[in-house]
Amino acid sequence: CEQGNHRLGGSSAAPMAEADEHGTRDPVQAPRRGTKRRVKRSSFVAKIAIDPNEDPSTYFRDVEAQAHCAHYARLFNSYQPPRAVRFVKAWILELVERQGRPLCAIERFISGPYKKHNNNYGYVSEDERNTPQAFSHFTYEASAHTMLVVDIQGVGDCYTDPQLHTLNQDEFGKGNLGIRGFQKFLATHHCNRICRYLKLPPVNPRYTMEGTIPNNPFMPATKINRSHFQEGHYFESTPALRQLVQAKARRRKGGRREAMQEATEDEHDSFLQSYLWDTRDTSSGMCSFSICACTLL
């Protein structure tokens, strides 16, 4: 399920990053601050809502969903499958010099052949790689049948733009089909040798010798640990989101100047410092992204 109300883009001073029909993306170059030594340049993909009145919490929840997936990727990798998986890190920027100070979500550009392995409605790619299909099945079992990660896509086993199905269908966008999404996945999934290695309950098993195969038929652990997926939002009470919502309301009433001041009072107390990927390796404050002044929230 594509994010229909978003487009890929950068600042007005930089080239846009667009997705073609195959999902390949052109990067937006973002220079890093550094010393006089030669500094390596990194490429990013930026996403901004077409609707200027988009609810700011949408960006926070999209990043939250990707963080949930990264958590399950770490759990998957802890059982030492033949190939580890990961999700790209994501951040939120406030473009402070643009009218209305809009938000945009950014993530690192991943170079290489971009492929979609499954979607949120039971589609499975023709090559049906073992690792991405087994990872989706793993999330369903590790969450005790309360959540499922689908729409697995990316380069190799570095993924991005996932979709979550949950028992509470109200969360994680319109692509969350709830129990119907579970049923669609299970109807087309074929357990492979990685599913068997993880000792997942067999679903339409097809244990061929094709694709990635573990060295051992089964993992050392007796079974995977299961726990119910926690759907509570981490960002709703953060100062950064509260300030943005308040600033948006004030701008609508004509108090744009006052709202802008309120939205920047506590730049140091950002949601990234409260919760993001459990690494706490980012910092807030003013930065330059593609020659566009912005605040890393």
PDB file of C-alpha atoms in Angstrom:
ATOM      1  CA  CYS A   1       0.000   0.000   0.000  1.00  0.00           C
ATOM      2  CA  GLU A   2       1.623   3.245  -1.140  1.00  0.00           C
ATOM      3  CA  GLN A   3       1.538   6.400   0.953  1.00  0.00           C
ATOM      4  CA  GLY A   4      -0.946   8.095  -1.298  1.00  0.00           C
ATOM      5  CA  ASN A   5      -0.942  11.499   0.357  1.00  0.00           C
ATOM      6  CA  HIS A   6       2.828  11.888   0.328  1.00  0.00           C
ATOM      7  CA  ARG A   7       5.351  12.707  -2.345  1.00  0.00           C
ATOM      8  CA  LEU A   8       9.079  12.381  -2.284  1.00  0.00           C
ATOM      9  CA  GLY A   9      10.859  15.684  -2.351  1.00  0.00           C
ATOM     10  CA  GLY A  10      13.569  17.940  -1.087  1.00  0.00           C
ATOM     11  CA  SER A  11      13.939  21.636  -0.441  1.00  0.00           C
ATOM     12  CA  SER A  12      13.222  24.274  -3.051  1.00  0.00           C
ATOM     13  CA  ALA A  13      16.969  24.750  -3.432  1.00  0.00           C
ATOM     14  CA  ALA A  14      17.687  21.111  -4.159  1.00  0.00           C
ATOM     15  CA  PRO A  15      16.623  18.534  -6.760  1.00  0.00           C
ATOM     16  CA  MET A  16      13.536  16.516  -5.954  1.00  0.00           C
ATOM     17  CA  ALA A  17      13.757  12.840  -5.078  1.00  0.00           C
ATOM     18  CA  GLU A  18      11.059  11.037  -7.022  1.00  0.00           C
ATOM     19  CA  ALA A  19      10.080   7.362  -7.099  1.00  0.00           C
ATOM     20  CA  ASP A  20       9.675   5.742 -10.507  1.00  0.00           C
ATOM     21  CA  GLU A  21       7.360   2.854 -11.318  1.00  0.00           C
ATOM     22  CA  HIS A  22       9.940   0.394 -10.063  1.00  0.00           C
ATOM     23  CA  GLY A  23      10.381   2.164  -6.740  1.00  0.00           C
ATOM     24  CA  THR A  24      13.878   3.452  -7.566  1.00  0.00           C
ATOM     25  CA  ARG A  25      14.634   6.799  -6.005  1.00  0.00           C
ATOM     26  CA  ASP A  26      16.991   9.584  -6.918  1.00  0.00           C
ATOM     27  CA  PRO A  27      18.841  10.954  -3.897  1.00  0.00           C
ATOM     28  CA  VAL A  28      18.773  14.396  -2.351  1.00  0.00           C
ATOM     29  CA  GLN A  29      22.308  15.353  -1.398  1.00  0.00           C
ATOM     30  CA  ALA A  30      22.752  16.572   2.180  1.00  0.00           C
ATOM     31  CA  PRO A  31      26.138  17.997   3.138  1.00  0.00           C
ATOM     32  CA  ARG A  32      27.466  17.290   6.599  1.00  0.00           C
ATOM     33  CA  ARG A  33      29.157  19.855   8.763  1.00  0.00           C
ATOM     34  CA  GLY A  34      32.726  19.000   9.577  1.00  0.00           C
ATOM     35  CA  THR A  35      36.310  20.142   9.781  1.00  0.00           C
ATOM     36  CA  LYS A  36      38.589  21.173   6.924  1.00  0.00           C
ATOM     37  CA  ARG A  37      39.194  17.523   6.188  1.00  0.00           C
ATOM     38  CA  ARG A  38      37.303  15.937   3.332  1.00  0.00           C
ATOM     39  CA  VAL A  39      33.803  15.116   4.555  1.00  0.00           C
ATOM     40  CA  LYS A  40      31.798  12.239   3.148  1.00  0.00           C
ATOM     41  CA  ARG A  41      28.463  13.305   1.672  1.00  0.00           C
ATOM     42  CA  SER A  42      25.322  11.327   2.420  1.00  0.00           C
ATOM     43  CA  SER A  43      22.159  11.037   0.381  1.00  0.00           C
ATOM     44  CA  PHE A  44      18.661  11.181   1.823  1.00  0.00           C
ATOM     45  CA  VAL A  45      15.087  10.723   0.675  1.00  0.00           C
ATOM     46  CA  ALA A  46      12.682  13.405   1.908  1.00  0.00           C
ATOM     47  CA  LYS A  47       8.895  13.009   2.107  1.00  0.00           C
ATOM     48  CA  ILE A  48       6.503  15.891   2.556  1.00  0.00           C
ATOM     49  CA  ALA A  49       2.714  15.854   2.574  1.00  0.00           C
ATOM     50  CA  ILE A  50       0.940  17.308  -0.442  1.00  0.00           C
ATOM     51  CA  ASP A  51      -1.734  18.661   1.887  1.00  0.00           C
ATOM     52  CA  PRO A  52      -0.266  21.693   3.730  1.00  0.00           C
ATOM     53  CA  ASN A  53      -2.739  21.078   6.567  1.00  0.00           C
ATOM     54  CA  GLU A  54      -1.586  17.519   7.182  1.00  0.00           C
ATOM     55  CA  ASP A  55      -1.777  16.555  10.863  1.00  0.00           C
ATOM     56  CA  PRO A  56       1.795  16.816  12.257  1.00  0.00           C
ATOM     57  CA  SER A  57       1.272  13.610  14.211  1.00  0.00           C
ATOM     58  CA  THR A  58       1.188  11.703  10.896  1.00  0.00           C
ATOM     59  CA  TYR A  59       4.932  12.183  10.495  1.00  0.00           C
ATOM     60  CA  PHE A  60       5.637  11.141  14.059  1.00  0.00           C
ATOM     61  CA  ARG A  61       3.536   8.003  13.731  1.00  0.00           C
ATOM     62  CA  ASP A  62       5.160   7.033  10.424  1.00  0.00           C
ATOM     63  CA  VAL A  63       8.568   7.201  12.085  1.00  0.00           C
ATOM     64  CA  GLU A  64       7.166   5.301  15.051  1.00  0.00           C
ATOM     65  CA  ALA A  65       5.932   2.501  12.771  1.00  0.00           C
ATOM     66  CA  GLN A  66       9.373   2.166  11.204  1.00  0.00           C
ATOM     67  CA  ALA A  67      10.928   2.081  14.682  1.00  0.00           C
ATOM     68  CA  HIS A  68       8.580  -0.762  15.661  1.00  0.00           C
ATOM     69  CA  CYS A  69       9.723  -2.686  12.594  1.00  0.00           C
ATOM     70  CA  ALA A  70      13.371  -2.063  13.462  1.00  0.00           C
ATOM     71  CA  HIS A  71      12.689  -3.543  16.902  1.00  0.00           C
ATOM     72  CA  TYR A  72      11.275  -6.731  15.380  1.00  0.00           C
ATOM     73  CA  ALA A  73      14.216  -6.863  12.965  1.00  0.00           C
ATOM     74  CA  ARG A  74      16.567  -6.947  15.955  1.00  0.00           C
ATOM     75  CA  LEU A  75      14.506  -9.736  17.519  1.00  0.00           C
ATOM     76  CA  PHE A  76      14.616 -11.668  14.238  1.00  0.00           C
ATOM     77  CA  ASN A  77      18.391 -11.237  13.998  1.00  0.00           C
ATOM     78  CA  SER A  78      18.874 -12.403  17.597  1.00  0.00           C
ATOM     79  CA  TYR A  79      17.989 -15.942  16.488  1.00  0.00           C
ATOM     80  CA  GLN A  80      20.876 -15.839  13.978  1.00  0.00           C
ATOM     81  CA  PRO A  81      19.054 -16.493  10.704  1.00  0.00           C
ATOM     82  CA  PRO A  82      21.250 -16.939   7.620  1.00  0.00           C
ATOM     83  CA  ARG A  83      20.696 -13.301   6.613  1.00  0.00           C
ATOM     84  CA  ALA A  84      20.147 -10.390   9.005  1.00  0.00           C
ATOM     85  CA  VAL A  85      17.552  -7.727   8.177  1.00  0.00           C
ATOM     86  CA  ARG A  86      17.323  -4.065   9.098  1.00  0.00           C
ATOM     87  CA  PHE A  87      15.184  -0.983   8.508  1.00  0.00           C
ATOM     88  CA  VAL A  88      16.659   2.377   7.587  1.00  0.00           C
ATOM     89  CA  LYS A  89      16.576   5.041  10.262  1.00  0.00           C
ATOM     90  CA  ALA A  90      14.130   7.905   9.868  1.00  0.00           C
ATOM     91  CA  TRP A  91      13.942  11.450  11.217  1.00  0.00           C
ATOM     92  CA  ILE A  92      11.592  14.431  11.053  1.00  0.00           C
ATOM     93  CA  LEU A  93      12.632  17.899   9.954  1.00  0.00           C
ATOM     94  CA  GLU A  94      10.821  21.210  10.423  1.00  0.00           C
ATOM     95  CA  LEU A  95      11.567  23.488   7.468  1.00  0.00           C
ATOM     96  CA  VAL A  96      11.758  26.724   9.406  1.00  0.00           C
ATOM     97  CA  GLU A  97      12.251  29.101   6.458  1.00  0.00           C
ATOM     98  CA  ARG A  98       9.281  27.834   4.457  1.00  0.00           C
ATOM     99  CA  GLN A  99       5.865  29.391   4.812  1.00  0.00           C
ATOM    100  CA  GLY A 100       3.949  27.597   7.530  1.00  0.00           C
ATOM    101  CA  ARG A 101       7.119  25.813   8.729  1.00  0.00           C
ATOM    102  CA  PRO A 102       6.070  22.437   7.264  1.00  0.00           C
ATOM    103  CA  LEU A 103       7.428  19.111   8.414  1.00  0.00           C
ATOM    104  CA  CYS A 104       9.060  16.456   6.291  1.00  0.00           C
ATOM    105  CA  ALA A 105      10.268  12.952   7.036  1.00  0.00           C
ATOM    106  CA  ILE A 106      13.726  11.933   5.887  1.00  0.00           C
ATOM    107  CA  GLU A 107      15.660   8.700   5.750  1.00  0.00           C
ATOM    108  CA  ARG A 108      18.944   7.641   4.254  1.00  0.00           C
ATOM    109  CA  PHE A 109      18.892   6.793   0.561  1.00  0.00           C
ATOM    110  CA  ILE A 110      19.670   3.127  -0.030  1.00  0.00           C
ATOM    111  CA  SER A 111      21.504   2.510  -3.264  1.00  0.00           C
ATOM    112  CA  GLY A 112      20.959  -0.534  -5.435  1.00  0.00           C
ATOM    113  CA  PRO A 113      18.164  -2.542  -7.077  1.00  0.00           C
ATOM    114  CA  TYR A 114      14.972  -1.663  -5.193  1.00  0.00           C
ATOM    115  CA  LYS A 115      12.480  -4.543  -4.847  1.00  0.00           C
ATOM    116  CA  LYS A 116       9.091  -5.086  -3.240  1.00  0.00           C
ATOM    117  CA  HIS A 117       8.763  -8.570  -1.743  1.00  0.00           C
ATOM    118  CA  ASN A 118       5.158  -8.507  -0.532  1.00  0.00           C
ATOM    119  CA  ASN A 119       2.369  -6.014   0.105  1.00  0.00           C
ATOM    120  CA  ASN A 120      -0.496  -5.498   2.544  1.00  0.00           C
ATOM    121  CA  TYR A 121      -3.029  -7.526   0.574  1.00  0.00           C
ATOM    122  CA  GLY A 122      -1.390 -10.909   0.077  1.00  0.00           C
ATOM    123  CA  TYR A 123       0.829 -10.149  -2.911  1.00  0.00           C
ATOM    124  CA  VAL A 124       4.121 -12.058  -3.008  1.00  0.00           C
ATOM    125  CA  SER A 125       6.832 -11.219  -5.550  1.00  0.00           C
ATOM    126  CA  GLU A 126       7.657 -13.756  -8.236  1.00  0.00           C
ATOM    127  CA  ASP A 127      11.117 -14.533  -6.860  1.00  0.00           C
ATOM    128  CA  GLU A 128       9.571 -15.110  -3.393  1.00  0.00           C
ATOM    129  CA  ARG A 129      12.837 -14.682  -1.483  1.00  0.00           C
ATOM    130  CA  ASN A 130      13.027 -16.675   1.725  1.00  0.00           C
ATOM    131  CA  THR A 131      14.276 -13.989   4.138  1.00  0.00           C
ATOM    132  CA  PRO A 132      11.656 -11.227   3.679  1.00  0.00           C
ATOM    133  CA  GLN A 133       8.758 -13.712   3.667  1.00  0.00           C
ATOM    134  CA  ALA A 134      10.090 -15.444   6.781  1.00  0.00           C
ATOM    135  CA  PHE A 135      10.543 -12.077   8.511  1.00  0.00           C
ATOM    136  CA  SER A 136       6.886 -11.162   7.930  1.00  0.00           C
ATOM    137  CA  HIS A 137       5.798 -14.543   9.322  1.00  0.00           C
ATOM    138  CA  PHE A 138       8.155 -14.077  12.288  1.00  0.00           C
ATOM    139  CA  THR A 139       6.558 -10.748  13.275  1.00  0.00           C
ATOM    140  CA  TYR A 140       3.130 -12.369  13.341  1.00  0.00           C
ATOM    141  CA  GLU A 141       4.309 -15.118  15.680  1.00  0.00           C
ATOM    142  CA  ALA A 142       6.622 -12.956  17.827  1.00  0.00           C
ATOM    143  CA  SER A 143       3.723 -10.563  18.495  1.00  0.00           C
ATOM    144  CA  ALA A 144       1.442 -13.465  19.515  1.00  0.00           C
ATOM    145  CA  HIS A 145      -0.758 -12.883  16.461  1.00  0.00           C
ATOM    146  CA  THR A 146      -1.425  -9.231  17.356  1.00  0.00           C
ATOM    147  CA  MET A 147       0.684  -7.565  14.648  1.00  0.00           C
ATOM    148  CA  LEU A 148       2.136  -8.338  11.218  1.00  0.00           C
ATOM    149  CA  VAL A 149       4.770  -6.422   9.230  1.00  0.00           C
ATOM    150  CA  VAL A 150       4.173  -6.490   5.483  1.00  0.00           C
ATOM    151  CA  ASP A 151       4.939  -4.338   2.455  1.00  0.00           C
ATOM    152  CA  ILE A 152       8.531  -5.492   2.785  1.00  0.00           C
ATOM    153  CA  GLN A 153      10.632  -3.575   0.268  1.00  0.00           C
ATOM    154  CA  GLY A 154      14.082  -2.141  -0.124  1.00  0.00           C
ATOM    155  CA  VAL A 155      17.548  -3.018  -1.347  1.00  0.00           C
ATOM    156  CA  GLY A 156      18.789  -6.471  -0.374  1.00  0.00           C
ATOM    157  CA  ASP A 157      17.659  -6.959   3.217  1.00  0.00           C
ATOM    158  CA  CYS A 158      17.705  -3.275   4.108  1.00  0.00           C
ATOM    159  CA  TYR A 159      14.021  -2.338   4.190  1.00  0.00           C
ATOM    160  CA  THR A 160      11.931   0.812   4.286  1.00  0.00           C
ATOM    161  CA  ASP A 161       8.283   1.986   4.024  1.00  0.00           C
ATOM    162  CA  PRO A 162       6.716  -1.024   5.796  1.00  0.00           C
ATOM    163  CA  GLN A 163       3.045  -1.440   6.641  1.00  0.00           C
ATOM    164  CA  LEU A 164       1.729  -2.816   9.923  1.00  0.00           C
ATOM    165  CA  HIS A 165      -1.460  -4.805  10.335  1.00  0.00           C
ATOM    166  CA  THR A 166      -2.739  -4.831  13.918  1.00  0.00           C
ATOM    167  CA  LEU A 167      -5.767  -6.075  15.802  1.00  0.00           C
ATOM    168  CA  ASN A 168      -6.644  -2.430  16.363  1.00  0.00           C
ATOM    169  CA  GLN A 169      -7.147  -1.450  12.739  1.00  0.00           C
ATOM    170  CA  ASP A 170      -7.346   2.255  13.591  1.00  0.00           C
ATOM    171  CA  GLU A 171      -3.573   2.665  13.852  1.00  0.00           C
ATOM    172  CA  PHE A 172      -0.787   2.985  11.253  1.00  0.00           C
ATOM    173  CA  GLY A 173      -2.786   4.418   8.396  1.00  0.00           C
ATOM    174  CA  LYS A 174      -5.361   3.187   5.914  1.00  0.00           C
ATOM    175  CA  GLY A 175      -3.069   0.361   4.837  1.00  0.00           C
ATOM    176  CA  ASN A 176      -3.656  -1.363   8.194  1.00  0.00           C
ATOM    177  CA  LEU A 177      -6.272  -3.958   7.270  1.00  0.00           C
ATOM    178  CA  GLY A 178      -6.353  -5.607  10.683  1.00  0.00           C
ATOM    179  CA  ILE A 179      -7.493  -9.237  10.805  1.00  0.00           C
ATOM    180  CA  ARG A 180      -8.295  -9.167   7.079  1.00  0.00           C
ATOM    181  CA  GLY A 181      -4.632  -8.292   6.455  1.00  0.00           C
ATOM    182  CA  PHE A 182      -3.562 -11.253   8.595  1.00  0.00           C
ATOM    183  CA  GLN A 183      -5.804 -13.546   6.552  1.00  0.00           C
ATOM    184  CA  LYS A 184      -4.547 -12.246   3.219  1.00  0.00           C
ATOM    185  CA  PHE A 185      -0.926 -12.836   4.219  1.00  0.00           C
ATOM    186  CA  LEU A 186      -1.550 -16.337   5.565  1.00  0.00           C
ATOM    187  CA  ALA A 187      -3.487 -17.307   2.434  1.00  0.00           C
ATOM    188  CA  THR A 188      -0.516 -16.695   0.115  1.00  0.00           C
ATOM    189  CA  HIS A 189       2.459 -17.291   2.420  1.00  0.00           C
ATOM    190  CA  HIS A 190       4.458 -20.484   1.973  1.00  0.00           C
ATOM    191  CA  CYS A 191       6.745 -21.372   4.858  1.00  0.00           C
ATOM    192  CA  ASN A 192      10.335 -21.849   3.703  1.00  0.00           C
ATOM    193  CA  ARG A 193      13.413 -23.273   5.363  1.00  0.00           C
ATOM    194  CA  ILE A 194      14.036 -20.096   7.360  1.00  0.00           C
ATOM    195  CA  CYS A 195      10.518 -20.340   8.807  1.00  0.00           C
ATOM    196  CA  ARG A 196      11.297 -23.925   9.735  1.00  0.00           C
ATOM    197  CA  TYR A 197      14.684 -22.911  11.200  1.00  0.00           C
ATOM    198  CA  LEU A 198      12.858 -20.429  13.472  1.00  0.00           C
ATOM    199  CA  LYS A 199      10.388 -23.182  14.453  1.00  0.00           C
ATOM    200  CA  LEU A 200       7.420 -21.117  13.322  1.00  0.00           C
ATOM    201  CA  PRO A 201       4.086 -22.943  13.022  1.00  0.00           C
ATOM    202  CA  PRO A 202       3.953 -24.169   9.395  1.00  0.00           C
ATOM    203  CA  VAL A 203       1.730 -22.236   6.997  1.00  0.00           C
ATOM    204  CA  ASN A 204       1.395 -23.810   3.539  1.00  0.00           C
ATOM    205  CA  PRO A 205       4.952 -25.220   3.880  1.00  0.00           C
ATOM    206  CA  ARG A 206       7.205 -25.428   0.852  1.00  0.00           C
ATOM    207  CA  TYR A 207      10.594 -26.516   2.169  1.00  0.00           C
ATOM    208  CA  THR A 208      12.590 -26.516  -1.074  1.00  0.00           C
ATOM    209  CA  MET A 209      16.349 -26.178  -1.402  1.00  0.00           C
ATOM    210  CA  GLU A 210      16.010 -22.915  -3.353  1.00  0.00           C
ATOM    211  CA  GLY A 211      17.075 -19.514  -2.087  1.00  0.00           C
ATOM    212  CA  THR A 212      18.798 -18.724   1.191  1.00  0.00           C
ATOM    213  CA  ILE A 213      19.037 -21.819   3.400  1.00  0.00           C
ATOM    214  CA  PRO A 214      20.274 -22.012   7.020  1.00  0.00           C
ATOM    215  CA  ASN A 215      23.324 -24.153   7.743  1.00  0.00           C
ATOM    216  CA  ASN A 216      21.353 -25.978  10.424  1.00  0.00           C
ATOM    217  CA  PRO A 217      17.770 -27.169  10.029  1.00  0.00           C
ATOM    218  CA  PHE A 218      16.664 -25.606  13.332  1.00  0.00           C
ATOM    219  CA  MET A 219      17.827 -22.793  15.608  1.00  0.00           C
ATOM    220  CA  PRO A 220      19.322 -23.676  19.029  1.00  0.00           C
ATOM    221  CA  ALA A 221      16.496 -21.958  20.964  1.00  0.00           C
ATOM    222  CA  THR A 222      13.483 -24.074  21.881  1.00  0.00           C
ATOM    223  CA  LYS A 223      11.085 -21.468  20.487  1.00  0.00           C
ATOM    224  CA  ILE A 224      10.866 -17.757  19.786  1.00  0.00           C
ATOM    225  CA  ASN A 225       9.725 -15.452  22.565  1.00  0.00           C
ATOM    226  CA  ARG A 226       6.193 -14.135  22.098  1.00  0.00           C
ATOM    227  CA  SER A 227       4.629 -11.000  23.539  1.00  0.00           C
ATOM    228  CA  HIS A 228       1.618  -8.901  22.574  1.00  0.00           C
ATOM    229  CA  PHE A 229       2.344  -5.894  20.422  1.00  0.00           C
ATOM    230  CA  GLN A 230       2.038  -2.599  22.291  1.00  0.00           C
ATOM    231  CA  GLU A 231       0.255  -0.024  20.144  1.00  0.00           C
ATOM    232  CA  GLY A 232       0.514   2.989  22.450  1.00  0.00           C
ATOM    233  CA  HIS A 233       1.923   6.123  20.852  1.00  0.00           C
ATOM    234  CA  TYR A 234       5.245   7.316  22.222  1.00  0.00           C
ATOM    235  CA  PHE A 235       5.077  10.772  20.672  1.00  0.00           C
ATOM    236  CA  GLU A 236       1.682  12.167  21.656  1.00  0.00           C
ATOM    237  CA  SER A 237       2.953  13.682  24.896  1.00  0.00           C
ATOM    238  CA  THR A 238       6.310  14.920  23.599  1.00  0.00           C
ATOM    239  CA  PRO A 239       6.966  18.684  23.737  1.00  0.00           C
ATOM    240  CA  ALA A 240       7.954  18.817  20.064  1.00  0.00           C
ATOM    241  CA  LEU A 241       4.622  17.469  18.832  1.00  0.00           C
ATOM    242  CA  ARG A 242       2.563  19.495  21.322  1.00  0.00           C
ATOM    243  CA  GLN A 243       4.292  22.696  20.266  1.00  0.00           C
ATOM    244  CA  LEU A 244       3.751  21.970  16.587  1.00  0.00           C
ATOM    245  CA  VAL A 245       0.044  21.316  17.075  1.00  0.00           C
ATOM    246  CA  GLN A 246      -0.358  24.482  19.143  1.00  0.00           C
ATOM    247  CA  ALA A 247       1.605  26.529  16.617  1.00  0.00           C
ATOM    248  CA  LYS A 248      -0.560  25.224  13.788  1.00  0.00           C
ATOM    249  CA  ALA A 249      -3.734  26.212  15.628  1.00  0.00           C
ATOM    250  CA  ARG A 250      -2.391  29.689  16.355  1.00  0.00           C
ATOM    251  CA  ARG A 251      -1.401  30.248  12.737  1.00  0.00           C
ATOM    252  CA  ARG A 252      -4.925  29.422  11.661  1.00  0.00           C
ATOM    253  CA  LYS A 253      -6.158  32.167  13.978  1.00  0.00           C
ATOM    254  CA  GLY A 254      -3.766  34.668  12.475  1.00  0.00           C
ATOM    255  CA  GLY A 255      -1.225  34.635  15.270  1.00  0.00           C
ATOM    256  CA  ARG A 256       1.566  33.269  13.093  1.00  0.00           C
ATOM    257  CA  ARG A 257       4.433  35.178  14.699  1.00  0.00           C
ATOM    258  CA  GLU A 258       3.535  34.119  18.229  1.00  0.00           C
ATOM    259  CA  ALA A 259       3.095  30.516  17.121  1.00  0.00           C
ATOM    260  CA  MET A 260       6.527  30.405  15.487  1.00  0.00           C
ATOM    261  CA  GLN A 261       8.153  31.598  18.694  1.00  0.00           C
ATOM    262  CA  GLU A 262       6.262  29.040  20.755  1.00  0.00           C
ATOM    263  CA  ALA A 263       7.215  26.217  18.418  1.00  0.00           C
ATOM    264  CA  THR A 264      10.942  26.902  18.861  1.00  0.00           C
ATOM    265  CA  GLU A 265      11.129  27.562  22.612  1.00  0.00           C
ATOM    266  CA  ASP A 266      12.519  24.168  23.580  1.00  0.00           C
ATOM    267  CA  GLU A 267      14.440  22.879  20.570  1.00  0.00           C
ATOM    268  CA  HIS A 268      16.715  20.861  22.826  1.00  0.00           C
ATOM    269  CA  ASP A 269      13.832  18.799  24.229  1.00  0.00           C
ATOM    270  CA  SER A 270      13.054  16.874  21.046  1.00  0.00           C
ATOM    271  CA  PHE A 271      11.237  13.605  20.563  1.00  0.00           C
ATOM    272  CA  LEU A 272      14.412  12.113  19.092  1.00  0.00           C
ATOM    273  CA  GLN A 273      16.026  12.466  22.504  1.00  0.00           C
ATOM    274  CA  SER A 274      12.995  10.825  24.109  1.00  0.00           C
ATOM    275  CA  TYR A 275      12.580   7.900  21.754  1.00  0.00           C
ATOM    276  CA  LEU A 276      13.938   6.833  18.400  1.00  0.00           C
ATOM    277  CA  TRP A 277      15.469   3.499  17.537  1.00  0.00           C
ATOM    278  CA  ASP A 278      16.688   3.071  21.142  1.00  0.00           C
ATOM    279  CA  THR A 279      20.087   4.424  20.076  1.00  0.00           C
ATOM    280  CA  ARG A 280      19.865   8.058  21.157  1.00  0.00           C
ATOM    281  CA  ASP A 281      22.568   8.810  18.597  1.00  0.00           C
ATOM    282  CA  THR A 282      21.025  11.956  17.112  1.00  0.00           C
ATOM    283  CA  SER A 283      20.759  15.513  18.347  1.00  0.00           C
ATOM    284  CA  SER A 284      18.311  18.329  17.768  1.00  0.00           C
ATOM    285  CA  GLY A 285      18.868  21.911  16.765  1.00  0.00           C
ATOM    286  CA  MET A 286      19.267  23.999  13.626  1.00  0.00           C
ATOM    287  CA  CYS A 287      20.860  22.289  10.657  1.00  0.00           C
ATOM    288  CA  SER A 288      21.319  22.746   6.923  1.00  0.00           C
ATOM    289  CA  PHE A 289      19.649  20.132   4.738  1.00  0.00           C
ATOM    290  CA  SER A 290      20.157  20.716   1.038  1.00  0.00           C
ATOM    291  CA  ILE A 291      20.800  24.425   1.709  1.00  0.00           C
ATOM    292  CA  CYS A 292      17.415  24.698   3.426  1.00  0.00           C
ATOM    293  CA  ALA A 293      17.356  25.854   7.043  1.00  0.00           C
ATOM    294  CA  CYS A 294      15.491  23.375   9.175  1.00  0.00           C
ATOM    295  CA  THR A 295      15.128  22.008  12.685  1.00  0.00           C
ATOM    296  CA  LEU A 296      15.763  18.340  13.444  1.00  0.00           C
ATOM    297  CA  LEU A 297      12.930  17.422  15.783  1.00  0.00           C
TER     298      LEU A 297
END
